[in-house]
Short mmCIF file of C-alpha atoms in Angstrom, two decimals:
data_model
loop_
_atom_site.label_atom_id
_atom_site.label_comp_id
_atom_site.label_asym_id
_atom_site.label_seq_id
_atom_site.Cartn_x
_atom_site.Cartn_y
_atom_site.Cartn_z
CA MET A 10 -61.06 -26.21 -79.88
CA PRO A 11 -64.83 -25.84 -80.47
CA TYR A 12 -66.01 -27.59 -77.30
CA GLY A 13 -63.03 -27.00 -75.05
CA ALA A 14 -60.42 -29.45 -73.84
CA SER A 15 -61.01 -32.08 -71.18
CA SER A 16 -59.24 -31.39 -67.89
CA MET A 17 -59.34 -35.01 -66.74
CA HIS A 18 -56.11 -36.16 -65.08
CA ARG A 19 -54.51 -39.26 -66.61
CA ALA A 20 -54.60 -41.14 -63.29
CA ASP A 21 -58.35 -40.48 -63.00
CA LEU A 22 -58.89 -41.83 -66.51
CA VAL A 23 -56.96 -45.00 -65.68
CA GLN A 24 -59.10 -45.51 -62.57
CA VAL A 25 -62.31 -45.14 -64.58
CA LEU A 26 -61.12 -47.69 -67.13
CA THR A 27 -59.89 -50.25 -64.60
CA ARG A 28 -63.06 -49.97 -62.49
CA ASN A 29 -65.11 -50.91 -65.53
CA VAL A 30 -63.15 -54.01 -66.54
CA PRO A 31 -65.70 -56.87 -66.31
CA GLN A 32 -65.13 -59.04 -63.24
CA ARG A 33 -65.27 -62.20 -65.35
CA TYR A 34 -61.93 -61.21 -66.91
CA THR A 35 -58.83 -62.74 -65.32
CA THR A 36 -56.14 -60.20 -64.45
CA HIS A 37 -52.57 -61.04 -63.42
CA TYR A 38 -50.21 -58.51 -61.82
CA ASN A 39 -46.43 -58.42 -61.30
CA LYS A 40 -45.80 -60.46 -64.45
CA LYS A 41 -42.84 -59.40 -66.58
CA LEU A 42 -42.73 -60.89 -70.08
CA LEU A 43 -39.30 -62.03 -71.25
CA PHE A 44 -40.19 -63.34 -74.71
CA TYR A 45 -42.75 -65.36 -76.63
CA ASP A 46 -42.57 -68.40 -78.91
CA GLU A 47 -44.84 -69.39 -81.77
CA ALA A 48 -46.12 -72.98 -81.67
CA THR A 49 -46.74 -74.43 -85.13
CA ASN A 50 -48.36 -77.50 -86.65
CA ASP A 51 -46.87 -79.87 -89.22
CA ALA A 52 -47.83 -77.47 -92.02
CA GLY A 53 -45.90 -74.65 -90.37
CA ASP A 54 -48.99 -72.65 -89.41
CA VAL A 55 -48.97 -70.88 -86.03
CA THR A 56 -51.45 -72.61 -83.71
CA HIS A 57 -50.86 -70.59 -80.55
CA LEU A 58 -48.30 -68.51 -78.65
CA VAL A 59 -46.27 -69.47 -75.60
CA LEU A 60 -45.46 -66.57 -73.26
CA HIS A 61 -42.39 -66.83 -71.02
CA PHE A 62 -42.31 -64.72 -67.83
CA GLU A 63 -39.51 -63.62 -65.53
CA ASP A 64 -40.87 -65.70 -62.62
CA GLY A 65 -40.39 -68.87 -64.69
CA SER A 66 -44.06 -69.34 -65.52
CA MET A 67 -45.43 -69.88 -69.02
CA GLU A 68 -48.85 -69.28 -70.53
CA ASP A 69 -50.47 -70.24 -73.84
CA ALA A 70 -52.36 -67.58 -75.78
CA ASP A 71 -54.32 -67.34 -79.02
CA VAL A 72 -53.33 -63.71 -79.53
CA LEU A 73 -50.84 -61.34 -77.89
CA ILE A 74 -51.33 -57.56 -77.80
CA GLY A 75 -48.13 -55.72 -76.88
CA ALA A 76 -49.34 -52.56 -75.16
CA ASP A 77 -46.13 -52.50 -73.13
CA GLY A 78 -44.77 -49.04 -73.82
CA ILE A 79 -41.88 -47.47 -75.64
CA ARG A 80 -39.40 -50.07 -74.33
CA SER A 81 -41.74 -52.82 -75.53
CA THR A 82 -40.54 -56.37 -74.97
CA VAL A 83 -43.14 -57.58 -77.46
CA ARG A 84 -41.89 -55.22 -80.17
CA GLY A 85 -38.30 -56.29 -79.56
CA CYS A 86 -39.20 -59.97 -79.77
CA MET A 87 -41.40 -59.41 -82.83
CA TYR A 88 -38.61 -57.69 -84.75
CA ASP A 89 -35.93 -60.12 -83.56
CA ARG A 90 -37.96 -63.00 -84.94
CA ALA A 91 -38.91 -61.20 -88.16
CA HIS A 92 -35.32 -60.09 -88.81
CA LYS A 93 -33.98 -63.60 -88.29
CA LYS A 94 -36.67 -65.07 -90.55
CA ASP A 95 -36.72 -62.52 -93.39
CA CYS A 96 -33.44 -60.60 -93.33
CA GLY A 97 -30.88 -63.25 -92.42
CA SER A 98 -27.77 -62.91 -90.31
CA ASP A 99 -25.59 -60.88 -92.70
CA VAL A 100 -26.85 -57.55 -91.32
CA GLU A 101 -27.46 -56.73 -87.65
CA LYS A 102 -31.03 -55.77 -86.79
CA GLU A 103 -29.86 -52.32 -85.63
CA ARG A 104 -28.35 -51.67 -89.09
CA CYS A 105 -31.07 -53.32 -91.14
CA ALA A 106 -32.94 -50.82 -93.33
CA ARG A 107 -36.25 -52.48 -92.50
CA CYS A 108 -35.84 -53.43 -88.85
CA LYS A 109 -33.74 -50.64 -87.30
CA GLY A 110 -36.87 -48.53 -86.76
CA ALA A 111 -37.87 -50.87 -83.94
CA ALA A 112 -35.37 -49.10 -81.67
CA PRO A 113 -36.64 -45.86 -80.04
CA THR A 114 -34.69 -42.70 -80.86
CA TRP A 115 -34.29 -39.43 -78.98
CA ASP A 116 -36.05 -36.53 -80.63
CA GLY A 117 -33.62 -34.01 -79.17
CA VAL A 118 -36.21 -32.77 -76.65
CA VAL A 119 -36.22 -32.82 -72.86
CA ALA A 120 -39.52 -32.25 -71.03
CA TYR A 121 -39.94 -31.10 -67.43
CA ARG A 122 -43.25 -32.36 -66.02
CA THR A 123 -44.84 -31.21 -62.78
CA LEU A 124 -48.07 -30.17 -61.08
CA VAL A 125 -48.86 -26.78 -59.58
CA ASP A 126 -51.06 -26.61 -56.47
CA THR A 127 -53.79 -24.10 -57.34
CA GLU A 128 -54.32 -23.09 -53.71
CA LYS A 129 -50.68 -22.05 -53.38
CA LEU A 130 -50.87 -20.13 -56.65
CA ARG A 131 -54.13 -18.47 -55.63
CA LYS A 132 -52.47 -17.05 -52.52
CA LEU A 133 -49.63 -15.72 -54.65
CA ASN A 134 -51.74 -14.39 -57.53
CA PRO A 135 -55.52 -14.91 -57.32
CA GLU A 136 -55.98 -13.54 -60.85
CA HIS A 137 -53.46 -15.77 -62.59
CA GLU A 138 -54.59 -16.65 -66.12
CA ALA A 139 -53.58 -20.32 -65.64
CA PHE A 140 -56.73 -20.86 -63.53
CA ARG A 141 -58.98 -20.14 -66.49
CA SER A 142 -57.35 -21.44 -69.65
CA THR A 143 -54.56 -23.33 -71.35
CA LEU A 144 -51.39 -21.26 -71.65
CA CYS A 145 -48.35 -21.60 -73.87
CA PHE A 146 -45.23 -19.57 -73.06
CA ALA A 147 -43.18 -19.73 -76.27
CA GLY A 148 -39.55 -18.91 -76.96
CA LYS A 149 -36.80 -19.89 -79.37
CA GLY A 150 -36.03 -23.57 -78.81
CA ARG A 151 -38.15 -23.76 -75.63
CA HIS A 152 -41.75 -23.50 -74.54
CA VAL A 153 -43.98 -24.23 -71.54
CA VAL A 154 -47.59 -25.44 -71.61
CA THR A 155 -50.01 -25.28 -68.66
CA TYR A 156 -53.63 -26.32 -68.23
CA PRO A 157 -55.97 -27.10 -65.29
CA VAL A 158 -56.60 -30.76 -64.34
CA SER A 159 -58.56 -32.68 -61.67
CA HIS A 160 -61.47 -30.23 -61.66
CA GLY A 161 -59.08 -27.33 -61.19
CA SER A 162 -57.32 -28.72 -58.11
CA PHE A 163 -54.01 -28.69 -59.95
CA ILE A 164 -52.40 -27.11 -62.98
CA ASN A 165 -50.44 -29.48 -65.17
CA MET A 166 -47.22 -27.92 -66.41
CA VAL A 167 -44.78 -29.22 -69.02
CA GLY A 168 -41.67 -27.34 -70.04
CA TYR A 169 -39.83 -28.30 -73.23
CA ASP A 170 -36.16 -27.71 -73.97
CA THR A 171 -34.91 -28.63 -77.45
CA PHE A 172 -31.32 -29.50 -78.36
CA PRO A 173 -30.82 -28.76 -82.10
CA GLY A 174 -29.14 -31.45 -84.15
CA ARG A 175 -29.85 -34.29 -81.72
CA GLU A 176 -33.04 -35.54 -83.38
CA GLY A 177 -32.81 -39.22 -84.28
CA SER A 178 -29.89 -39.93 -81.94
CA GLN A 179 -29.58 -42.36 -79.04
CA TYR A 180 -29.70 -40.76 -75.59
CA GLU A 181 -27.06 -42.03 -73.21
CA GLY A 182 -28.33 -41.91 -69.65
CA ARG A 183 -31.56 -42.17 -67.70
CA TRP A 184 -34.73 -41.33 -69.57
CA SER A 185 -36.45 -39.84 -66.52
CA GLN A 186 -35.41 -38.53 -63.14
CA ALA A 187 -36.56 -36.05 -60.51
CA VAL A 188 -34.71 -32.72 -60.58
CA THR A 189 -34.74 -29.58 -58.47
CA LYS A 190 -37.19 -26.76 -59.01
CA GLU A 191 -34.19 -24.50 -59.55
CA GLU A 192 -33.01 -26.55 -62.52
CA MET A 193 -36.32 -26.20 -64.33
CA ALA A 194 -36.69 -22.50 -63.50
CA LYS A 195 -33.17 -21.76 -64.76
CA VAL A 196 -34.02 -23.12 -68.23
CA TYR A 197 -36.59 -20.31 -68.56
CA GLU A 198 -34.62 -17.60 -66.77
CA GLY A 199 -35.77 -14.12 -67.77
CA TRP A 200 -39.19 -15.27 -69.01
CA GLU A 201 -42.55 -13.83 -67.87
CA HIS A 202 -43.15 -13.13 -64.20
CA GLU A 203 -46.41 -15.15 -64.40
CA LEU A 204 -44.45 -18.22 -65.48
CA HIS A 205 -42.05 -17.97 -62.57
CA GLN A 206 -45.00 -17.63 -60.20
CA LEU A 207 -46.00 -21.09 -61.42
CA PHE A 208 -42.47 -22.33 -60.75
CA ASP A 209 -42.72 -21.00 -57.19
CA CYS A 210 -45.79 -23.16 -56.54
CA MET A 211 -44.89 -26.37 -58.37
CA ASP A 212 -44.11 -29.84 -57.04
CA THR A 213 -40.73 -31.45 -57.66
CA PRO A 214 -40.40 -31.70 -61.45
CA VAL A 215 -39.39 -34.83 -63.35
CA ARG A 216 -37.14 -34.45 -66.38
CA TRP A 217 -38.12 -36.75 -69.25
CA VAL A 218 -36.05 -37.45 -72.32
CA LEU A 219 -38.57 -37.62 -75.17
CA ASN A 220 -37.97 -40.70 -77.27
CA VAL A 221 -40.13 -41.71 -80.21
CA VAL A 222 -40.98 -44.80 -82.23
CA ASP A 223 -41.58 -43.59 -85.76
CA GLY A 224 -41.85 -45.35 -89.08
CA LEU A 225 -42.30 -48.98 -88.08
CA PRO A 226 -42.77 -50.96 -91.32
CA PHE A 227 -45.18 -53.35 -89.58
CA CYS A 228 -46.86 -53.76 -86.19
CA VAL A 229 -48.37 -57.23 -86.51
CA THR A 230 -47.04 -60.72 -87.23
CA GLU A 231 -49.38 -63.70 -87.38
CA ARG A 232 -51.05 -63.58 -83.92
CA VAL A 233 -49.10 -60.72 -82.33
CA ALA A 234 -49.92 -57.00 -82.52
CA LEU A 235 -48.51 -53.78 -81.07
CA LEU A 236 -50.63 -51.02 -79.57
CA GLY A 237 -49.96 -47.57 -78.11
CA ASP A 238 -46.42 -46.39 -77.39
CA SER A 239 -44.99 -49.73 -78.47
CA MET A 240 -46.28 -48.88 -81.97
CA HIS A 241 -46.12 -45.07 -82.18
CA ALA A 242 -44.50 -43.40 -79.15
CA MET A 243 -44.64 -39.68 -79.86
CA GLU A 244 -43.79 -36.27 -78.47
CA SER A 245 -46.53 -34.83 -76.29
CA HIS A 246 -47.09 -31.55 -78.16
CA LEU A 247 -50.59 -32.62 -79.25
CA GLY A 248 -51.45 -34.51 -76.06
CA SER A 249 -52.55 -37.37 -78.30
CA GLY A 250 -50.43 -40.38 -77.35
CA ALA A 251 -52.91 -41.89 -74.89
CA GLY A 252 -55.85 -40.97 -77.11
CA GLN A 253 -54.31 -42.77 -80.07
CA SER A 254 -53.81 -45.84 -77.88
CA ILE A 255 -57.47 -45.83 -76.90
CA GLU A 256 -58.58 -45.42 -80.51
CA SER A 257 -56.39 -48.34 -81.59
CA ALA A 258 -57.78 -50.47 -78.77
CA TYR A 259 -61.31 -49.58 -79.88
CA ILE A 260 -60.69 -50.69 -83.48
CA LEU A 261 -58.79 -53.83 -82.49
CA GLY A 262 -61.25 -54.76 -79.76
CA ARG A 263 -64.25 -54.50 -82.08
CA LEU A 264 -62.50 -56.58 -84.73
CA LEU A 265 -61.58 -59.32 -82.25
CA ALA A 266 -65.10 -59.29 -80.78
CA HIS A 267 -66.82 -59.42 -84.17
CA ARG A 268 -69.54 -62.07 -84.37
CA LEU A 269 -67.81 -63.76 -87.32
CA MET A 270 -64.41 -63.81 -85.66
CA THR A 271 -62.65 -67.19 -85.35
CA VAL A 272 -59.22 -68.20 -84.08
CA GLU A 273 -58.17 -69.07 -87.64
CA ARG A 274 -59.01 -65.53 -88.78
CA ILE A 275 -56.79 -63.78 -86.21
CA PRO A 276 -53.90 -63.09 -88.64
CA GLU A 277 -56.21 -61.38 -91.13
CA ILE A 278 -57.98 -59.45 -88.37
CA LEU A 279 -54.61 -58.11 -87.21
CA ARG A 280 -53.59 -57.19 -90.77
CA ILE A 281 -56.77 -55.13 -91.13
CA TYR A 282 -55.97 -53.39 -87.84
CA GLN A 283 -52.44 -52.65 -89.05
CA SER A 284 -53.60 -51.28 -92.41
CA ILE A 285 -55.70 -48.64 -90.65
CA ARG A 286 -53.93 -47.75 -87.42
CA LEU A 287 -50.23 -47.97 -88.29
CA PRO A 288 -50.16 -45.29 -91.03
CA TYR A 289 -52.50 -43.09 -89.00
CA GLY A 290 -50.21 -43.37 -85.98
CA HIS A 291 -47.23 -42.35 -88.14
CA THR A 292 -49.17 -39.26 -89.22
CA ILE A 293 -49.86 -38.16 -85.64
CA VAL A 294 -46.22 -38.74 -84.61
CA ARG A 295 -45.12 -36.30 -87.30
CA ARG A 296 -47.87 -33.79 -86.57
CA ALA A 297 -46.74 -33.74 -82.95
CA GLN A 298 -43.15 -33.07 -84.03
CA GLU A 299 -44.29 -30.27 -86.34
CA THR A 300 -46.39 -28.71 -83.56
CA GLY A 301 -43.39 -28.59 -81.25
CA LYS A 302 -41.37 -26.80 -83.92
CA HIS A 303 -44.17 -24.26 -84.43
CA CYS A 304 -44.26 -23.54 -80.68
CA GLU A 305 -40.51 -22.85 -80.65
CA PHE A 306 -40.23 -20.71 -83.83
CA ASP A 307 -38.41 -23.49 -85.65
CA ALA A 308 -40.92 -24.57 -88.31
CA PRO A 309 -39.53 -24.35 -91.87
CA GLY A 310 -40.89 -21.33 -93.72
CA GLU A 311 -42.58 -19.85 -90.64
CA PHE A 312 -41.64 -16.95 -88.35
CA ASP A 313 -38.35 -17.83 -86.66
CA GLY A 314 -38.44 -15.32 -83.79
CA ARG A 315 -36.04 -12.77 -85.25
CA GLU A 316 -37.05 -9.12 -85.40
CA CYS A 317 -38.48 -8.05 -88.76
CA PRO A 318 -40.74 -5.24 -90.08
CA ASP A 319 -43.78 -7.53 -90.47
CA GLU A 320 -43.26 -9.35 -87.17
CA ARG A 321 -46.86 -8.97 -86.00
CA GLU A 322 -48.32 -10.26 -89.25
CA ARG A 323 -45.97 -13.24 -89.29
CA LEU A 324 -46.79 -14.02 -85.66
CA GLU A 325 -50.50 -13.98 -86.45
CA ALA A 326 -49.92 -16.29 -89.42
CA LEU A 327 -47.91 -18.62 -87.19
CA GLY A 328 -50.72 -18.64 -84.64
CA LYS A 329 -53.24 -19.68 -87.29
CA LYS A 330 -50.90 -22.38 -88.55
CA LEU A 331 -50.45 -23.67 -85.00
CA ALA A 332 -54.22 -23.78 -84.45
CA GLY A 333 -54.50 -25.76 -87.67
CA GLN A 334 -52.16 -28.38 -86.25
CA TRP A 335 -54.90 -29.28 -83.75
CA SER A 336 -57.97 -29.06 -86.01
CA TRP A 337 -57.86 -32.73 -87.07
CA GLN A 338 -58.94 -33.67 -83.54
CA TRP A 339 -62.42 -32.27 -84.04
CA ARG A 340 -62.59 -32.31 -87.85
CA GLU A 341 -61.93 -36.00 -88.48
CA LYS A 342 -64.55 -38.62 -87.61
CA PHE A 343 -63.09 -41.57 -85.79
CA ASP A 344 -66.03 -43.81 -86.68
CA ASP A 345 -64.92 -43.55 -90.31
CA GLN A 346 -61.94 -45.73 -89.42
CA TRP A 347 -64.19 -48.39 -87.92
CA GLU A 348 -66.35 -48.36 -91.05
CA VAL A 349 -63.24 -49.00 -93.17
CA ALA A 350 -62.17 -51.80 -90.81
CA GLU A 351 -65.60 -53.43 -90.91
CA TRP A 352 -65.76 -53.14 -94.71
CA SER A 353 -62.30 -54.73 -95.00
CA LEU A 354 -63.41 -57.60 -92.77
CA GLU A 355 -66.56 -58.15 -94.83
CA GLN A 356 -64.50 -58.20 -98.04
CA PHE A 357 -62.14 -60.77 -96.56
CA LEU A 358 -65.04 -62.96 -95.44
CA HIS A 359 -66.63 -62.68 -98.89
CA VAL A 360 -63.43 -63.84 -100.60
CA GLU A 361 -63.01 -66.59 -98.01
CA ALA A 362 -66.54 -67.83 -98.73
CA GLN A 363 -65.89 -67.84 -102.48
CA LYS A 364 -62.73 -69.91 -101.98
CA ALA A 365 -64.59 -72.37 -99.76
CA GLN A 366 -67.32 -72.73 -102.37
CA ALA A 367 -64.73 -73.32 -105.09
CA ARG A 368 -63.05 -76.03 -103.03
CA LEU A 369 -66.40 -77.70 -102.40
CA LEU A 370 -67.35 -77.69 -106.08
CA THR A 371 -63.94 -79.04 -107.06
CA SER A 372 -64.13 -81.84 -104.50
CA VAL A 373 -67.45 -83.08 -105.89
CA GLY A 374 -66.38 -82.69 -109.50
CA GLY A 375 -68.51 -79.65 -110.17
CA TYR A 376 -67.68 -76.71 -112.39
CA CYS A 377 -65.94 -73.77 -110.73
CA PRO A 378 -65.65 -70.69 -112.97
#
């Protein structure tokens, strides 16, 4: 990475963002959405949304953004309504070729997440490489990634354990739970001494079952849009899930705040957002999956970890391929996506103006070519 990676802890980032929310905005806490309804006029057009909460309260809204995670209530309601409207009752939503992608699936990977106290590690090994750089301990079907966070006060550590053949299945059981240090260490038994020094200094790890949302055919309907994990929950091998959420929020926020934005134009605004961010999110989901396979010697056509005469050359080639998996993060210009979004909005407004002019000319008996 040309300029190095940020070591900002996720909790610190959230604090920075929340501290800078303008005070004029109204914020409600402890509100769990159950479902939403679409209010329509006599012509059948959606005029506003009605949100129904667990505490019995209801709120009207012009637009609803479902940034409510991988178990998104908004996504579930969106696809329930769309399936009932467009697909009928002959096929269950879970078996519908179009709508079944709304359900998260297990990618066959379990991740152990924890923090390592750098002071403890420094007493054990003051020269440990984890203080200075990002490390990846790689093995067949497993790997561990570490990197400093919070100005070096801690080392973030994530260990991955892949179960072949389980990709795309439904995981039965809890998606996350605290486990013993011994459980995590046993998964990597016999690995480098430096790795087990990290295990000796880590906090209680949490085991996460990595589920994904991949291949949604749509992420907007009328005045409702999905954002973040509700739209493209992904494996964490590129560390890009939160970043993609922020990028989507940037595009959507600028579209909704555009000087020519009106309530009547919300559906088209959301369609522009979908046309740019949904396919891009799909791409990053798959890149993350590919990166995980590269780290565990399981990428098709690449070195698979078995001994061979040209092992060193194949390892070097794999390393270059792995580095290439990250290069899009500094090669691609995010502002290009906003330029496409703004151009799409201008084109829509131009066509809208032409239609309005045609209606005006027709109403006064003028000629409309």
